[in-house]
Each structure stands twice: as structure tokens, then as C-alpha cells.
Coordinates of N, CA, C and O and ligand atoms in Angstrom, one line a residue:
M4 N 92.3 161.0 70.8 CA 92.8 159.1 71.3 C 93.3 158.7 69.8 O 93.0 158.5 69.2
R5 N 94.8 158.4 69.8 CA 95.0 158.4 68.4 C 95.4 156.4 68.6 O 96.0 156.6 69.7
R6 N 94.8 154.9 68.3 CA 94.4 153.9 69.0 C 95.7 153.7 67.1 O 95.0 154.0 65.9
A7 N 96.0 152.6 67.7 CA 96.6 151.0 66.2 C 95.9 150.4 67.5 O 96.7 149.6 68.8
V8 N 96.4 149.4 66.0 CA 95.8 147.7 66.7 C 97.3 146.6 65.6 O 98.5 147.5 64.7
C9 N 98.0 146.0 66.4 CA 99.0 145.0 66.8 C 97.6 144.0 66.5 O 98.1 142.8 67.2
P10 N 97.6 143.5 65.4 CA 97.5 142.1 64.7 C 98.4 141.1 64.7 O 99.9 141.0 64.5
G11 N 98.5 139.5 64.2 CA 98.8 138.5 64.8 C 97.9 137.6 65.8 O 97.3 137.8 66.0
S12 N 98.4 136.4 65.2 CA 97.7 135.4 65.2 C 98.9 135.2 67.0 O 98.1 134.2 67.1
F13 N 100.4 134.8 67.2 CA 100.6 134.9 68.4 C 100.4 134.1 69.7 O 99.3 133.2 70.8
D14 N 100.5 132.6 68.6 CA 100.7 132.1 69.0 C 102.5 130.6 69.2 O 102.7 130.1 68.6
P15 N 102.4 131.2 70.2 CA 101.7 131.4 71.4 C 102.9 133.0 71.3 O 103.4 133.2 69.7
V16 N 102.6 134.1 72.2 CA 103.4 135.3 72.3 C 105.1 135.4 72.1 O 105.2 134.3 73.4
T17 N 105.8 136.1 72.3 CA 107.1 135.5 72.2 C 107.6 137.0 72.1 O 106.8 138.2 72.0
N18 N 109.4 137.8 73.3 CA 109.7 138.1 73.1 C 108.9 139.7 71.5 O 109.5 140.5 71.4
G19 N 109.2 139.2 70.6 CA 109.7 140.2 69.4 C 108.5 140.8 69.8 O 108.6 141.9 69.2
H20 N 108.0 140.3 69.2 CA 106.2 139.9 69.3 C 105.8 141.9 70.4 O 106.0 142.5 70.3
L21 N 106.8 141.3 71.5 CA 106.3 142.4 72.8 C 107.0 143.9 72.3 O 106.7 144.5 72.5
D22 N 108.2 143.4 71.8 CA 109.5 144.3 71.4 C 108.3 145.2 70.8 O 108.8 146.7 70.8
I23 N 107.8 144.7 69.6 CA 107.4 146.0 69.0 C 105.5 146.0 69.3 O 105.0 147.5 69.7
I24 N 105.5 145.8 70.3 CA 103.9 145.8 70.8 C 104.2 147.5 71.9 O 103.9 148.9 71.5
G25 N 105.4 147.2 72.3 CA 105.7 148.0 73.8 C 106.6 149.1 72.8 O 105.7 149.9 73.8
R26 N 107.1 149.0 72.1 CA 107.4 150.4 71.7 C 105.8 151.0 70.3 O 106.0 152.3 70.3
A27 N 104.8 150.3 70.0 CA 103.8 150.8 69.6 C 103.0 151.6 70.4 O 102.8 152.7 70.4
A28 N 102.8 151.0 72.0 CA 102.6 152.0 73.3 C 103.6 153.2 73.2 O 102.4 153.7 73.8
G29 N 104.3 153.4 72.2 CA 104.6 154.6 73.5 C 104.5 155.1 72.3 O 104.8 156.8 72.3
L30 N 103.9 154.8 70.4 CA 104.0 156.0 70.0 C 102.5 156.1 69.7 O 101.6 157.6 68.9
F31 N 102.0 155.1 70.5 CA 100.5 155.2 70.1 C 99.5 156.2 71.4 O 100.2 155.4 72.5
D32 N 98.6 156.4 71.8 CA 97.5 156.8 72.9 C 97.6 155.3 73.7 O 97.4 155.4 74.6
E33 N 96.4 155.0 72.5 CA 96.1 153.3 73.1 C 96.3 151.5 72.5 O 96.5 152.2 70.5
V34 N 97.0 151.0 72.2 CA 97.4 149.7 72.0 C 96.4 148.6 72.0 O 95.8 148.2 73.4
V35 N 95.6 147.7 70.5 CA 94.6 146.5 70.8 C 95.7 145.8 69.9 O 95.3 145.7 68.9
V36 N 95.9 144.3 70.9 CA 96.5 144.0 69.8 C 95.4 142.8 70.3 O 94.7 142.7 71.3
A37 N 95.7 142.3 68.6 CA 94.5 141.2 68.4 C 94.5 140.4 67.8 O 95.3 140.4 66.8
T38 N 93.6 139.4 68.2 CA 94.2 138.0 67.5 C 93.3 136.9 67.0 O 91.9 137.0 67.5
G39 N 93.3 136.5 65.7 CA 92.6 135.9 64.7 C 92.3 135.0 65.6 O 92.7 133.9 65.8
V40 N 90.7 134.6 65.7 CA 89.9 133.5 66.5 C 89.4 132.7 65.3 O 88.8 131.7 66.0
N41 N 89.8 133.0 64.3 CA 88.2 131.7 63.1 C 89.5 132.1 61.8 O 89.9 131.8 60.5
V42 N 91.0 132.0 62.2 CA 92.6 132.1 60.7 C 92.4 131.2 60.8 O 92.6 129.5 61.6
S43 N 93.1 129.9 59.4 CA 93.1 128.7 58.8 C 93.9 128.1 59.5 O 94.6 126.7 59.3
K44 N 94.7 128.7 59.7 CA 97.0 127.7 60.3 C 96.2 126.8 61.1 O 95.9 127.8 62.5
N45 N 97.3 125.7 61.1 CA 97.0 125.2 62.4 C 97.4 125.7 63.6 O 98.4 126.7 63.7
R46 N 96.8 125.7 65.1 CA 96.9 126.2 66.0 C 97.5 125.3 66.8 O 96.7 124.5 67.5
L47 N 98.3 125.4 68.1 CA 98.7 125.0 69.6 C 98.2 125.3 70.7 O 97.2 124.2 70.6
F48 N 97.6 126.5 70.1 CA 96.8 126.9 72.1 C 95.8 127.3 70.6 O 95.7 128.1 69.4
D49 N 94.6 127.8 71.4 CA 93.2 128.0 71.3 C 93.4 129.1 71.3 O 93.5 130.1 72.1
P50 N 91.4 130.3 71.0 CA 91.5 131.3 70.5 C 92.6 131.8 72.6 O 92.7 132.8 72.9
Q51 N 91.0 131.4 73.2 CA 90.8 131.6 74.9 C 92.4 131.5 75.7 O 92.4 132.9 76.2
E52 N 93.8 130.7 75.1 CA 95.0 130.7 75.5 C 96.0 131.3 75.3 O 95.9 131.9 76.1
R53 N 95.8 131.7 73.9 CA 96.8 132.5 73.0 C 95.7 134.4 73.7 O 97.3 135.7 75.1
L54 N 94.6 134.2 74.1 CA 94.3 135.6 74.7 C 94.8 136.2 76.0 O 94.9 136.8 76.8
A55 N 94.8 134.7 77.4 CA 94.7 134.7 77.6 C 96.0 135.0 78.2 O 96.6 135.3 79.3
M56 N 97.1 134.6 77.9 CA 98.9 134.2 77.3 C 98.4 136.1 77.8 O 100.2 137.2 77.4
L57 N 98.6 136.7 75.9 CA 98.9 137.9 76.4 C 98.4 139.0 76.9 O 98.8 140.2 77.1
E58 N 97.2 138.5 77.3 CA 96.7 139.4 78.8 C 97.6 139.7 80.1 O 98.3 140.3 80.4
E59 N 98.9 138.5 80.3 CA 99.0 138.7 80.9 C 100.9 138.6 80.8 O 101.5 139.6 81.6
A60 N 100.9 139.0 79.6 CA 102.3 139.6 78.5 C 102.2 141.5 77.9 O 103.1 142.2 78.7
V61 N 100.5 141.9 78.1 CA 100.9 143.0 78.2 C 100.3 144.1 79.6 O 100.9 144.7 79.7
R62 N 100.3 143.0 80.6 CA 100.4 143.4 82.3 C 101.1 145.1 82.0 O 100.8 146.0 83.1
P63 N 102.1 145.1 81.8 CA 103.4 145.8 81.4 C 102.6 147.1 81.0 O 103.3 148.0 82.1
W64 N 101.9 147.7 80.5 CA 101.8 149.0 79.7 C 100.3 149.1 79.9 O 99.0 148.1 80.2
D65 N 99.8 150.5 80.3 CA 99.1 150.7 80.9 C 97.9 151.0 80.1 O 96.4 151.3 79.8
N66 N 98.7 151.5 78.8 CA 97.6 151.8 77.5 C 97.1 150.1 76.0 O 97.4 150.7 74.9
V67 N 97.7 149.6 76.8 CA 97.1 148.1 75.7 C 96.3 147.5 75.6 O 96.1 147.0 77.3
R68 N 95.3 146.6 75.6 CA 94.2 146.3 75.2 C 95.1 145.5 74.5 O 95.8 145.0 73.3
V69 N 93.9 143.5 74.8 CA 94.2 143.1 73.9 C 92.0 142.4 73.7 O 91.7 142.1 74.6
A70 N 92.0 141.7 72.1 CA 91.1 141.1 71.9 C 91.0 140.3 70.9 O 92.2 140.4 70.4
G71 N 90.4 139.6 70.6 CA 90.2 138.6 70.1 C 89.0 139.3 68.8 O 88.7 139.8 68.7
F72 N 89.6 139.1 67.2 CA 88.6 139.3 65.7 C 88.4 138.2 65.1 O 89.6 137.8 65.0
S73 N 87.3 138.0 64.6 CA 86.8 137.0 63.4 C 86.8 138.0 62.5 O 86.3 139.5 62.5
G74 N 87.0 137.6 61.1 CA 86.7 138.1 60.1 C 88.4 139.2 59.3 O 89.5 139.2 59.0
L75 N 88.2 140.4 58.4 CA 88.6 141.6 58.6 C 89.4 142.0 59.6 O 88.2 142.8 59.9
I76 N 91.0 142.8 58.9 CA 91.3 142.9 60.1 C 90.8 145.1 60.4 O 90.6 145.1 61.1
V77 N 90.8 144.9 58.8 CA 90.6 146.2 58.5 C 88.9 146.1 59.5 O 88.3 147.7 59.9
D78 N 88.0 146.1 59.4 CA 86.2 145.9 60.0 C 86.8 146.2 61.6 O 86.5 147.4 61.9
F79 N 87.4 145.1 61.8 CA 88.4 145.5 63.4 C 89.0 146.7 63.8 O 88.5 147.2 64.9
C80 N 89.1 147.3 62.7 CA 90.2 148.4 62.6 C 89.3 149.8 63.0 O 88.6 150.7 63.5
R81 N 87.9 149.7 62.6 CA 87.0 150.5 62.5 C 85.7 150.4 63.2 O 86.0 151.5 63.9
E82 N 85.8 149.0 64.0 CA 84.9 149.1 65.1 C 85.4 149.4 66.5 O 85.4 150.5 67.3
V83 N 86.2 149.7 66.6 CA 87.6 149.7 67.6 C 88.4 151.1 67.2 O 88.7 151.9 67.8
D84 N 88.0 151.8 65.9 CA 88.8 152.8 65.5 C 90.1 153.7 65.8 O 90.5 154.3 66.3
A85 N 90.8 152.6 65.7 CA 91.8 153.5 65.1 C 92.6 153.0 63.9 O 92.2 153.0 62.6
V86 N 93.7 153.7 64.1 CA 93.7 155.5 63.5 C 95.4 154.5 62.2 O 95.8 154.0 61.1
A87 N 95.6 152.6 62.5 CA 96.4 152.7 61.7 C 97.1 150.3 62.2 O 96.7 150.8 64.3
I88 N 97.3 150.2 62.3 CA 98.3 148.6 62.2 C 99.4 148.6 62.7 O 100.1 149.2 61.2
V89 N 99.7 148.3 63.7 CA 101.3 148.0 63.6 C 101.5 147.1 63.4 O 100.7 145.8 63.8
K90 N 102.9 146.6 62.8 CA 103.5 145.0 62.3 C 105.3 145.7 62.7 O 105.1 146.3 62.1
G91 N 106.0 144.7 62.9 CA 106.7 144.8 63.5 C 107.9 144.0 62.0 O 107.0 142.5 61.0
L92 N 109.1 144.5 61.3 CA 109.8 143.7 60.3 C 110.7 142.4 61.0 O 111.5 143.3 61.4
R93 N 110.9 142.0 60.9 CA 112.4 141.1 60.5 C 113.5 140.7 59.9 O 114.1 140.8 60.0
G94 N 112.9 141.0 58.4 CA 113.9 140.8 57.4 C 113.0 141.3 55.8 O 111.2 141.4 56.2
A95 N 114.4 141.1 54.9 CA 113.4 141.0 53.7 C 111.7 140.0 53.5 O 111.1 140.5 53.3
T96 N 111.7 139.2 53.9 CA 110.8 137.8 54.3 C 109.4 138.1 54.5 O 108.4 138.4 54.3
D97 N 109.9 138.6 55.8 CA 108.4 139.8 56.4 C 108.0 140.6 55.5 O 106.5 141.0 55.9
Y98 N 108.6 142.2 55.2 CA 108.4 142.8 54.4 C 107.8 142.3 53.2 O 106.6 142.9 52.8
E99 N 108.1 140.8 52.3 CA 106.7 141.1 51.4 C 105.9 140.4 51.0 O 105.1 140.7 50.6
Y100 N 106.2 139.4 52.6 CA 104.2 139.2 53.5 C 103.1 139.9 53.5 O 102.1 139.9 53.5
E101 N 104.0 140.8 54.6 CA 103.4 141.8 54.7 C 102.8 143.2 53.1 O 101.6 143.0 54.4
L102 N 103.9 143.2 52.8 CA 103.3 144.2 51.9 C 101.4 144.5 50.7 O 101.2 145.4 51.1
P103 N 102.1 143.4 50.6 CA 100.7 142.7 49.9 C 99.2 143.3 51.0 O 98.6 143.5 50.9
M104 N 99.9 142.8 52.0 CA 98.6 142.7 53.0 C 98.2 144.6 53.4 O 96.7 145.1 53.2
A105 N 99.1 145.2 52.9 CA 99.2 146.5 54.1 C 98.5 147.9 52.8 O 97.1 148.2 53.5
H106 N 99.1 147.5 51.9 CA 97.9 147.6 50.2 C 97.1 147.7 50.6 O 95.5 148.0 49.8
M107 N 96.6 145.9 50.7 CA 94.8 145.5 50.8 C 94.2 146.3 51.3 O 93.1 146.8 51.0
N108 N 95.3 146.5 52.9 CA 93.6 146.9 53.2 C 93.7 149.1 53.4 O 93.0 149.4 54.1
V109 N 94.6 149.1 53.2 CA 94.7 150.9 52.2 C 93.3 150.7 51.7 O 92.8 152.3 51.6
H110 N 93.6 149.8 50.6 CA 92.4 149.7 50.2 C 91.0 150.1 49.5 O 89.9 150.1 49.4
L111 N 90.9 148.5 51.0 CA 89.7 148.7 52.0 C 89.1 149.5 52.6 O 87.8 150.0 52.4
T112 N 89.6 150.1 53.3 CA 89.1 151.2 54.2 C 90.0 152.4 54.5 O 89.2 153.5 55.1
G113 N 91.8 152.3 53.9 CA 92.0 153.5 53.5 C 92.7 153.4 55.5 O 94.5 154.5 56.1
V114 N 93.4 152.6 56.5 CA 93.4 151.7 57.4 C 94.8 152.5 56.8 O 95.5 151.1 55.9
E115 N 96.3 153.1 57.8 CA 97.5 152.4 57.1 C 98.3 151.0 58.4 O 97.7 151.4 58.2
T116 N 99.8 150.9 57.3 CA 100.2 150.3 58.3 C 101.4 151.2 58.3 O 102.1 151.2 57.9
V117 N 101.8 151.4 59.5 CA 103.1 151.8 60.5 C 104.3 150.5 61.0 O 103.6 149.4 61.2
F118 N 105.0 150.1 59.6 CA 106.2 149.2 60.1 C 107.1 149.3 61.1 O 107.7 150.4 60.1
L119 N 107.6 148.6 61.7 CA 108.4 148.5 62.8 C 109.4 147.4 62.5 O 109.1 146.8 62.1
P120 N 111.4 148.2 62.6 CA 112.0 147.0 62.4 C 112.4 146.6 63.8 O 112.1 147.3 64.7
G121 N 111.9 145.4 64.4 CA 112.0 143.5 64.8 C 113.6 144.0 65.4 O 114.5 144.9 64.9
A122 N 113.7 144.1 66.7 CA 114.6 144.1 67.5 C 115.6 143.3 67.1 O 115.4 142.5 66.5
A123 N 117.8 143.2 66.3 CA 118.2 142.9 66.4 C 117.7 141.7 66.8 O 118.3 140.7 65.5
G124 N 118.1 141.1 67.9 CA 118.0 140.0 68.7 C 116.9 139.3 68.6 O 117.2 138.2 68.8
N125 N 115.9 139.8 68.2 CA 114.7 138.8 67.8 C 114.9 138.7 66.4 O 114.1 138.2 66.0
A126 N 115.9 138.4 65.5 CA 115.6 138.2 63.9 C 115.0 137.2 63.9 O 114.8 137.2 62.7
F127 N 115.4 136.0 64.4 CA 115.2 134.7 64.2 C 114.4 134.4 65.0 O 114.3 133.1 65.5
V128 N 113.4 135.2 65.7 CA 112.6 134.7 66.6 C 110.8 134.5 66.2 O 110.5 135.3 65.5
S129 N 110.8 133.5 65.8 CA 109.4 133.4 65.2 C 108.3 132.1 66.2 O 109.2 131.1 66.7
S130 N 107.3 132.8 65.9 CA 106.7 131.7 67.3 C 106.2 129.9 66.9 O 106.7 129.2 67.8
S131 N 106.4 130.1 65.2 CA 107.0 128.3 64.8 C 107.7 127.6 64.8 O 108.1 126.9 65.7
L132 N 109.1 128.9 64.9 CA 110.5 127.8 65.2 C 110.2 127.6 66.8 O 111.0 126.5 66.9
I133 N 110.0 128.0 67.5 CA 109.7 127.9 69.0 C 109.7 126.9 68.9 O 109.7 126.2 69.9
K134 N 108.5 126.8 68.4 CA 107.1 125.2 69.3 C 108.1 124.4 68.4 O 108.4 123.2 69.9
E135 N 109.1 124.3 67.8 CA 109.6 123.3 66.9 C 111.0 122.7 68.5 O 111.6 122.0 68.3
V136 N 111.7 123.8 68.2 CA 113.2 123.6 69.4 C 112.0 123.4 70.8 O 113.2 122.4 70.7
V137 N 110.8 123.9 71.2 CA 110.7 123.0 72.3 C 110.0 121.7 72.3 O 110.3 121.4 73.2
A138 N 109.3 121.0 71.2 CA 108.9 119.5 70.4 C 110.5 118.8 71.1 O 110.3 117.5 71.4
F139 N 111.4 119.1 70.8 CA 111.7 118.4 70.9 C 113.9 118.6 71.5 O 114.4 118.6 71.4
G140 N 112.8 119.8 73.1 CA 114.0 120.2 73.5 C 114.6 120.9 74.0 O 115.8 120.9 75.0
G141 N 115.3 121.6 73.3 CA 115.7 122.8 73.8 C 115.2 123.6 74.1 O 114.8 123.9 74.1
D142 N 116.0 125.3 74.3 CA 115.6 125.4 75.9 C 115.5 127.0 75.1 O 116.5 127.4 74.2
I143 N 114.4 127.7 75.4 CA 113.9 128.5 74.2 C 113.8 129.6 76.0 O 112.8 130.8 74.9
S144 N 114.1 129.6 76.3 CA 114.4 131.0 76.9 C 114.8 132.1 77.8 O 113.6 133.0 77.6
A145 N 115.1 132.1 76.2 CA 116.1 133.6 76.2 C 114.0 134.5 75.2 O 114.9 136.0 74.5
F146 N 113.7 133.6 74.8 CA 112.8 134.8 73.8 C 111.4 134.9 73.9 O 110.2 135.5 73.0
V147 N 110.6 133.8 75.0 CA 109.6 133.9 75.2 C 109.2 134.1 76.3 O 110.2 134.0 77.4
P148 N 108.4 135.2 77.5 CA 108.4 134.9 79.1 C 108.3 133.8 79.1 O 107.8 133.1 79.1
E149 N 109.0 134.4 81.2 CA 108.8 132.7 81.3 C 107.3 131.9 81.6 O 107.1 130.6 81.0
F150 N 106.4 132.3 81.4 CA 104.9 131.5 81.7 C 105.0 130.8 80.4 O 104.2 130.3 80.4
V151 N 105.7 132.3 79.5 CA 104.6 131.4 78.3 C 105.6 130.1 77.7 O 105.4 128.8 77.8
A152 N 106.8 129.9 78.2 CA 108.1 128.8 78.3 C 107.0 127.6 78.9 O 106.8 126.4 78.9
V153 N 106.6 127.7 80.6 CA 105.9 126.9 81.1 C 105.1 126.5 80.4 O 104.7 125.0 80.4
R154 N 103.8 126.6 79.4 CA 102.4 126.6 79.0 C 104.0 125.3 77.6 O 102.9 125.2 77.3
L155 N 104.0 126.3 76.7 CA 105.0 125.3 75.9 C 106.0 123.7 77.0 O 105.3 123.0 75.3
A156 N 106.2 124.1 77.4 CA 107.0 122.6 78.1 C 105.8 121.7 78.3 O 105.4 120.7 78.0
E157 N 104.7 122.7 79.4 CA 103.4 121.9 79.5 C 102.0 121.1 77.9 O 102.6 119.6 78.4
R158 N 102.7 122.2 76.9 CA 101.6 121.1 76.1 C 102.5 120.4 74.8 O 102.5 119.1 74.3
L159 N 103.9 121.3 75.1 CA 105.0 120.0 73.9 C 106.0 118.7 74.2 O 106.3 118.5 73.8
G160 N 106.2 119.1 75.6 CA 106.6 118.0 76.6 C 108.2 119.0 76.1 O 108.4 120.0 75.8
G161 N 109.0 118.0 75.7 CA 110.1 118.0 75.2 C 110.9 117.0 74.8 O 111.6 116.2 75.0
R162 N 110.3 116.2 73.9 CA 109.8 115.0 73.5 C 111.4 114.5 72.1 O 112.2 115.8 71.7
Ligands
LIG6 O1 101.2 137.1 63.1 P1 100.6 136.3 61.0 O2 99.8 134.7 60.8 O3 101.7 137.2 61.2 O4 98.6 137.1 62.0 C1 98.2 137.3 60.5 C2 97.4 138.8 60.4 C3 96.2 137.1 61.4 C4 97.7 139.6 61.6 C5 96.2 138.3 59.2 O5 96.5 137.2 58.4 C6 95.1 139.1 58.9 O6 95.1 139.9 59.3 N1 93.9 138.2 58.8 C7 92.9 139.0 59.6 C8 91.5 138.7 57.8 C9 92.8 139.3 56.6 O7 92.0 140.8 57.6 N2 93.2 139.4 56.0 C10 92.7 140.1 54.4 C11 94.9 140.8 54.3 S1 95.0 141.4 53.9

């Protein structure tokens, strides 16, 4: 069984994340989508809400499950016996952000990071941009599952 972990904040999950998760599910026997429960960024959705949305979003794949983690991602990878971390790259900025973490994670436990190029149509899709657009009344329905768009509208309205 070759298992991979797809970690992230998922605040909230977007179609960009789901593109990467689905492709990882085709490469590995099992994928654990892991959302950090104690990372320091300001969040719109609490860990339980992010997990619930992820659970609904990954329903199409029977080899994908979701979990919360706290502490280091490498320790979580050991806990679930994962051989790799999978991350999506939208462009050079993502690469520069991700590369030091990938090196550090190899240093810490030897776990490798596999980078997948994000689908070209998702190059500008990020959770933070989506939240900003929703907050000012813009239409983000092309970039998130429908139920996530509903949750965003409930939480942020369209002010
Ligand atoms: O969606 P994000 O914000 O890019 O996710 C970042 C995340 C949560 C995957 C990353 O910050 C992480 O792995 N945090 C766990 C703590 C950790 O292991 N830090 C050291 C990384 S080398």
C-alpha cells in the first residue's frame, strides 16, 4: 500500500485543491487529505468546518480520506505510514514557497514531496482570493464546489 498525504489549510477547499487530490488519488493507493488544526494563519472556517467540507468534496474518490493534524506534517506522515507528500504548484511563487519545506521535510524524516503542476485553468485560484471576491459580492462559482460557494456566501455574504 503506497499512501500519500495532501496537506493544506483548505480554508476553504477549492477546485484547484480537488484537481491535485484527484490526480494524487490516481498515482497512489490511498491519499490522506490533511488539514492543519493549529497552524497560525487567520482562518475563516474552523478545523471542524474545513474537515466537513473536505469530507463532502472528496466523496467521489473511494481511496481518499480526510484527517486533521497538529504539529509537524512529517510526524503525521509517519503516523499514517505515508511515503510522500503531494503538493500542487500554480507557478514559480508556489515553487519558491514549497521548496524549502520539501527540503526541510526530507531532512527531518526522509519523506519526499511530489509536486504536480496545477491545471492551467486554476493558476489564479486560491482560497484567499476567493474569500476576498465573495466578500465584495463577486461570483466564484466556477472555482469551488457548489456547497462550498453556499458556505462562503453564508459566512461572508456579499458586502
Ligand atoms: O495551504 P497551506 O497554507 O499552503 O498549507 C501549509 C501547510 C499546513 C501544509 C504547512 O504549513 C505545514 O505543513 N504545516 C505543518 C507544520 C510543519 O510541518 N511545518 C514545517 C514545514 S517544513
